[in-house]
Every structure is written in structure tokens, then in C-alpha cells.
mmCIF file of C-alpha atoms in Angstrom:
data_model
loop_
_atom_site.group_PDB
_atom_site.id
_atom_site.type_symbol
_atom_site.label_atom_id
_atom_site.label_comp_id
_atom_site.label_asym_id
_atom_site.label_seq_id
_atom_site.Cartn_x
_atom_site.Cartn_y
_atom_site.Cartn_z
ATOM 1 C CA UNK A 1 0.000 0.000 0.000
ATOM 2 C CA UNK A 2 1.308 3.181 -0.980
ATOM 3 C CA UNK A 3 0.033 6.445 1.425
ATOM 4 C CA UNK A 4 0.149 9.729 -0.181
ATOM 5 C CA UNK A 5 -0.546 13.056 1.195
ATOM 6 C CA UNK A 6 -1.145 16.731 0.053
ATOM 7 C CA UNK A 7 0.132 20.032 1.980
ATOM 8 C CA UNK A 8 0.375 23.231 1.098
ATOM 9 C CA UNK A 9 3.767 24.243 2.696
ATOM 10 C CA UNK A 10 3.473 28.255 2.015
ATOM 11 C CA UNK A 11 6.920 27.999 1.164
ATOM 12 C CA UNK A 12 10.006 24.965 1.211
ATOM 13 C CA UNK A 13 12.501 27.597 1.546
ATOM 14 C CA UNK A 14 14.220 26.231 5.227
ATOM 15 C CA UNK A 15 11.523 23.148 5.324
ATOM 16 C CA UNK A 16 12.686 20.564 3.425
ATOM 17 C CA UNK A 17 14.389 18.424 6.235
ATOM 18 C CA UNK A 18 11.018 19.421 8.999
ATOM 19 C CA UNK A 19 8.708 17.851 6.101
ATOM 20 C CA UNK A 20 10.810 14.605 5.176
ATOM 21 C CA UNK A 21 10.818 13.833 8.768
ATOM 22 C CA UNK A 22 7.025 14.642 9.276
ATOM 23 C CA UNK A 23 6.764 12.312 6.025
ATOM 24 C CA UNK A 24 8.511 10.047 8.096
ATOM 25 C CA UNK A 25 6.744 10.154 11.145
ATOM 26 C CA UNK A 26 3.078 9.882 9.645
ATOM 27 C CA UNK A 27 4.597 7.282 6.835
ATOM 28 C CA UNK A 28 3.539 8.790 3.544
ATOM 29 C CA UNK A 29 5.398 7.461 0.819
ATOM 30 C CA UNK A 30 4.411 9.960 -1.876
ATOM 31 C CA UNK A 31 3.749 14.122 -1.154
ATOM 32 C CA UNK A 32 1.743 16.667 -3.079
ATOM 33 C CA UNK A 33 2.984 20.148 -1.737
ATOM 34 C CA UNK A 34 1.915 23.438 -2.770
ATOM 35 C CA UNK A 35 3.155 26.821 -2.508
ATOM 36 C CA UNK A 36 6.583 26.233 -2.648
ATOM 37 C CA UNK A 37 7.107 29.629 -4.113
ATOM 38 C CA UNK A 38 10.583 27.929 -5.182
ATOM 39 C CA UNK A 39 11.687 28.898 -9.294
ATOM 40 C CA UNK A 40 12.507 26.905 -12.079
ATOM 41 C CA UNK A 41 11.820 23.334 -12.729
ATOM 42 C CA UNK A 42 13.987 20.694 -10.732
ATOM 43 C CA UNK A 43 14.377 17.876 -8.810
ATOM 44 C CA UNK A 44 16.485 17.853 -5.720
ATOM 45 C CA UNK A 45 17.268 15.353 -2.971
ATOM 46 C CA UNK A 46 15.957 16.615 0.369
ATOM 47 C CA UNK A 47 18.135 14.257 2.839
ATOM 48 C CA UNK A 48 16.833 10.723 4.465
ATOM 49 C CA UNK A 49 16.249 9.192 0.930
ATOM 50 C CA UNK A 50 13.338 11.708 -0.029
ATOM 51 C CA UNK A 51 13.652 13.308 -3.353
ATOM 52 C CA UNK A 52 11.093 16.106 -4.379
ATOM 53 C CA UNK A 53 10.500 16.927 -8.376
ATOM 54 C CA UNK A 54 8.674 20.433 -8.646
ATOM 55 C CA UNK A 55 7.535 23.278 -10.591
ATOM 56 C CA UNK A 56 8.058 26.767 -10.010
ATOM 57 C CA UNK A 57 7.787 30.351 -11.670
ATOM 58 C CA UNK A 58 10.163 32.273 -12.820
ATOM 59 C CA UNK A 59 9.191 35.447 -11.701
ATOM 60 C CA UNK A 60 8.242 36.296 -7.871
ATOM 61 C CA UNK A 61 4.995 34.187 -7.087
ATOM 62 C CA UNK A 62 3.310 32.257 -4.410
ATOM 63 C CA UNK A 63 2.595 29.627 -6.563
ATOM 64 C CA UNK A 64 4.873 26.619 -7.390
ATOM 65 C CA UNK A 65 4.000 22.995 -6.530
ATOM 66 C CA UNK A 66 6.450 19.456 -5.791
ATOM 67 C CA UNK A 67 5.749 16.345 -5.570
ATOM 68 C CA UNK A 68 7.549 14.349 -2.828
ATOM 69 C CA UNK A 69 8.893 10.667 -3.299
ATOM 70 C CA UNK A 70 10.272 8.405 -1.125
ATOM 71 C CA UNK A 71 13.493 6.226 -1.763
ATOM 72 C CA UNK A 72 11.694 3.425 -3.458
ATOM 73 C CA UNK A 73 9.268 5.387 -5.324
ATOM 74 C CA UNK A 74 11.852 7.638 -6.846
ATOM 75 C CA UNK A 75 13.454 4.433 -9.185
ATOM 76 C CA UNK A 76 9.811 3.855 -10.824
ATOM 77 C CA UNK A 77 9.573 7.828 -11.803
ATOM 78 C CA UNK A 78 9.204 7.245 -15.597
ATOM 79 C CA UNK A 79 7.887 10.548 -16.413
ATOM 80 C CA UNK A 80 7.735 14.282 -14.927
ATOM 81 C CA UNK A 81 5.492 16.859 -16.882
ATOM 82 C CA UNK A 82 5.516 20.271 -15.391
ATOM 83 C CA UNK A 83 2.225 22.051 -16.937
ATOM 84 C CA UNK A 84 2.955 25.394 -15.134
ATOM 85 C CA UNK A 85 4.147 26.585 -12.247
ATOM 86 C CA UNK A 86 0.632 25.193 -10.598
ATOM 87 C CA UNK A 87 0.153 22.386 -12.133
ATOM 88 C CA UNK A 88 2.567 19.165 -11.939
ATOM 89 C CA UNK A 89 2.528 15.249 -12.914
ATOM 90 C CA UNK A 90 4.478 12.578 -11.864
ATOM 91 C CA UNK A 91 3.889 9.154 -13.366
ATOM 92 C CA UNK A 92 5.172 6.169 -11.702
ATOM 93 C CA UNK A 93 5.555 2.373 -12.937
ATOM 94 C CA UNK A 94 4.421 0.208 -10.345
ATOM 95 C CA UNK A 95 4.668 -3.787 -10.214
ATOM 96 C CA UNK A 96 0.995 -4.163 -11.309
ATOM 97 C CA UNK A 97 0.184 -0.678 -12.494
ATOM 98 C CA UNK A 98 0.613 3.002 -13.812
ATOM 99 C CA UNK A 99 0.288 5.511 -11.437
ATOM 100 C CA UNK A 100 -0.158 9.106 -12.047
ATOM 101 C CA UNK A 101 0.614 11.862 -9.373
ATOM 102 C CA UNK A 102 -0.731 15.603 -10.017
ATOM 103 C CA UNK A 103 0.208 18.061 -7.742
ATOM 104 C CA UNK A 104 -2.093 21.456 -8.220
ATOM 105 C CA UNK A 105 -2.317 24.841 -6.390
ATOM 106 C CA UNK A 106 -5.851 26.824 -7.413
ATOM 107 C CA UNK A 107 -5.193 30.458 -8.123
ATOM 108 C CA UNK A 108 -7.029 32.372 -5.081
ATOM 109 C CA UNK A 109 -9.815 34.625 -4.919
ATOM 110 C CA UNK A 110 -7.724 37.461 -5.383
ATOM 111 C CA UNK A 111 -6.446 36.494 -8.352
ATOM 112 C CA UNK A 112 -8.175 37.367 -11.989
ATOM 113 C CA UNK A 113 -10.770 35.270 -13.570
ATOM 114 C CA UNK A 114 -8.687 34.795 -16.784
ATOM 115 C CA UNK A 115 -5.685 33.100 -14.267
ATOM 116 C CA UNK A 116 -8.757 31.100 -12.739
ATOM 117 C CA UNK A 117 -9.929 29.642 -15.889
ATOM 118 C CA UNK A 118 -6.864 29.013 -17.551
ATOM 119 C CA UNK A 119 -5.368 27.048 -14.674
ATOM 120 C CA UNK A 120 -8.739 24.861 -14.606
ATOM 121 C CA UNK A 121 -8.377 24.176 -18.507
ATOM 122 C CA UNK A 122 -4.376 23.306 -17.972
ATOM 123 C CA UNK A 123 -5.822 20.677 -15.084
ATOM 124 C CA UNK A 124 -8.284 19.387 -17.864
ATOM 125 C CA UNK A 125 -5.978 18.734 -20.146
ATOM 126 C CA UNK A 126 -3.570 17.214 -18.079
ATOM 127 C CA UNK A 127 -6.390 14.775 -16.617
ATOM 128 C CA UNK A 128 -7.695 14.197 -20.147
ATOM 129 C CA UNK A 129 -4.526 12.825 -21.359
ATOM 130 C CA UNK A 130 -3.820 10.400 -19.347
ATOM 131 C CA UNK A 131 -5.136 6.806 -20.228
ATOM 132 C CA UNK A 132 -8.287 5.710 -18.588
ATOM 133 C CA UNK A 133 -6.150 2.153 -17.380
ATOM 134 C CA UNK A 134 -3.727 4.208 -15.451
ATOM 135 C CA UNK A 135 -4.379 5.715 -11.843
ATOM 136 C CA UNK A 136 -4.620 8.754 -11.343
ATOM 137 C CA UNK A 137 -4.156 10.663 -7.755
ATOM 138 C CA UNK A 138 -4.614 14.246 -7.859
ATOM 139 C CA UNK A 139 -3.453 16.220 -4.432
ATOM 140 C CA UNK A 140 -3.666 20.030 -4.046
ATOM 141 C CA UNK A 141 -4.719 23.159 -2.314
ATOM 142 C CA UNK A 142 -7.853 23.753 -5.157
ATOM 143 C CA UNK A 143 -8.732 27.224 -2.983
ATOM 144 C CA UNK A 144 -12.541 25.553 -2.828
ATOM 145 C CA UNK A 145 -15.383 27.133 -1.452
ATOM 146 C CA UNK A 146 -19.004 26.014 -1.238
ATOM 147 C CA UNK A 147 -21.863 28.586 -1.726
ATOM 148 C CA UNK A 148 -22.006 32.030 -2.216
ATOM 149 C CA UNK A 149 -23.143 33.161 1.011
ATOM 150 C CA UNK A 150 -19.976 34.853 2.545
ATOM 151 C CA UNK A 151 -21.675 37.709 5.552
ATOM 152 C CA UNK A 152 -20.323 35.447 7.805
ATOM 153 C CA UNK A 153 -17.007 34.577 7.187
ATOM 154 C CA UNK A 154 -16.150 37.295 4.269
ATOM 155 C CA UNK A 155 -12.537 37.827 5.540
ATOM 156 C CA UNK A 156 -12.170 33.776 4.393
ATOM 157 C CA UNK A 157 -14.373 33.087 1.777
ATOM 158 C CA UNK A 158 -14.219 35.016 -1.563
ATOM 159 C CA UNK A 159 -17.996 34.613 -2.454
ATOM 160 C CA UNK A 160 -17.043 32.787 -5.728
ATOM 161 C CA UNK A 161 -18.562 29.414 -4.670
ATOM 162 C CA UNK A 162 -21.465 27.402 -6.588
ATOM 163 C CA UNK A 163 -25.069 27.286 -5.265
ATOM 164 C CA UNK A 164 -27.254 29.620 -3.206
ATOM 165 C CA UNK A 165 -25.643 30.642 0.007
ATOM 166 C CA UNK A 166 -27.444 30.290 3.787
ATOM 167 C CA UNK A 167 -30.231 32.671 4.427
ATOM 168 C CA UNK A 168 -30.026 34.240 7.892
ATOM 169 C CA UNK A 169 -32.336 33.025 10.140
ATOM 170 C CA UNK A 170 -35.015 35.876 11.677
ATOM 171 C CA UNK A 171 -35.304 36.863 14.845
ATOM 172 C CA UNK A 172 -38.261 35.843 16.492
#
């Protein structure tokens, strides 16, 4: 059994050894992080074995995204696509199957609806091609929200959410 986990670090930058031993600790073999707000497109050993693959920008950003592997996992990499620098795929060629790791950090509220939609058609296309026999995993920070209601909480949620928000109840 393979355990994989997503985090959205806010930045590797002085965390790669705290987050291979905190893969260590909880066991996950394979890591989706986010945020890594590291540039250029790499692969680096972090130290006990670990080995993270990621995508950045090349200009200041809070974006970026890895993919952590363990020791093991890191000899059956057999491909690495970096979409963008929030969007990532790792494929891996296991005894019995294919499996494919995507790594994805959601533009925010903040950010413009043009940056919104064209990171959700980049994810689209990178689901879309891969072959319905192979696996697919997909971990990220997708910046979700659920209705449009957002009175209560509007310092969290953006008010971009689907569906018809919670009416207030009266007072009686």
C-alpha cells in the first residue's frame, strides 16, 4: 500500500528536512505540496532518501508545486510533466500498475478570472490525457469554497462558490 498526502507548505525555503521527517513520522510514501514559491523546474534530494521533483515560476509568485517521493518510489519515476508553475505530474511504474501523481495549487480569490480559468483548462488537459487504465491521484490546495453566502465569514471566503448561500435566520 502506498500512502500519499497533500500540503500546502506556504513555502520549502528552510523546510525541506522538517517535512521529510514529518513524512517520516506519519509514513507517507508519496507528497503533493503546494506553494513552494521555489523557481525553475527541478528535482532535488531533500536528505533521508526523499527526493522532491517540482515546478516553479520564474518570476516572484506564491505559486509553485512538488511532488515528494520516497526512496523506493523515486526508481519507478518514468515521467515528470511540469504544466505550469501550478500544475505538476508525476507518473510512476508500479509492479501491477501506472500511477499518475498531479500536484495542483488553485489560483485564489484574489487572483483574476482569466488566471482562474486558464489554470482549470491546464488541469483538464492534463487529466484528459492520461489513459483511462492508469491511476490517477490528484493532491492540491484547489482554494474551494461552497456557496455564495460569505456575511459570515467574508474575511475567508471570496464569495465565488457554486449554489445559493445560507439565508439568515429571523429573529423571532
Amino acid at each position: 500500500m502506498i500512502r500519499i498526502g497533500t500540503l500546502n507548505v506556504g513555502s520549502m525555503t528552510g523546510k525541506s528536512r522538517e517535512v521529510a521527517e514529518m513524512m517520516n513520522t506519519r509514513r507517507v510514501d508519496i507528497l503533493c505540496v503546494q506553494e513552494t514559491r521555489w523557481r525553475g523546474n527541478k528535482a532535488k534530494e531533500i536528505g533521508g532518501g526523499w527526493k522532491l521533483l517540482y515546478s516553479g515560476a520564474d518570476e516572484n509568485s506564491r505559486s509553485g508545486v512538488g511532488i515528494i517521493v520516497n526512496s523506493e518510489l523515486k526508481e519507478k519515476v518514468v515521467e515528470v510533466k511540469r504544466s505550469c508553475s501550478r500544475i505538476m505530474k508525476v507518473k510512476l511504474m508500479l509492479s501491477e500498475e501506472v500511477l499518475n501523481v498531479i500536484s495542483a495549487y488553485a489560483p485564489q480569490a484574489g487572483c483574476d478570472e482569466e488566471e482562474k480559468s486558464m489554470f482549470w483548462r491546464e488541469l483538464d488537459e492534463v487529466l484528459t490525457s492520461i489513459s483511462e487504465e492508469e491511476r490517477v491521484v490528484l493532491g492540491g490546495d484547489l482554494n474551494g469554497h461552497i456557496g455564495t453566502d460569505r456575511r459570515v465569514i467574508s474575511r475567508i471566503h471570496g464569495g465565488l462558490g457554486m449554489g445559493r448561500g445560507t439565508k439568515k435566520a429571523k429573529a423571532s
